[in-house]
Amino acid sequence: MSLRIKRLGMTYSEYAKSLGFEQLPRVHLKRHKYLMPLDRKMRRQIEPLAKKYPAAAPQAEKETPA
């Protein structure tokens, strides 16, 4: 909480209302919505863009302290 709001003895929502802002209702979605559906047509468009997963770099032999 900011020092100014503490000095005024207000909560965030009270302070926002005093400035003329409305509190928007919160929306809770049960699942994510995607912009483009992953159907056959979209999958065909995306497949050429796929890249192979890179192989792990070879580990250099580490010197163990004696």
PDB file of C-alpha atoms in Angstrom, residues 51-57:
ATOM      1  CA  LYS A  51      11.817 -26.617 -35.440  1.00  0.00           C
ATOM      2  CA  LYS A  52      13.551 -29.718 -34.126  1.00  0.00           C
ATOM      3  CA  TYR A  53      14.360 -29.786 -30.447  1.00  0.00           C
ATOM      4  CA  PRO A  54      18.108 -29.047 -30.088  1.00  0.00           C
ATOM      5  CA  ALA A  55      20.351 -31.874 -28.924  1.00  0.00           C
ATOM      6  CA  ALA A  56      22.193 -31.455 -25.655  1.00  0.00           C
ATOM      7  CA  ALA A  57      25.669 -29.974 -25.966  1.00  0.00           C
TER       8      ALA A  57
END
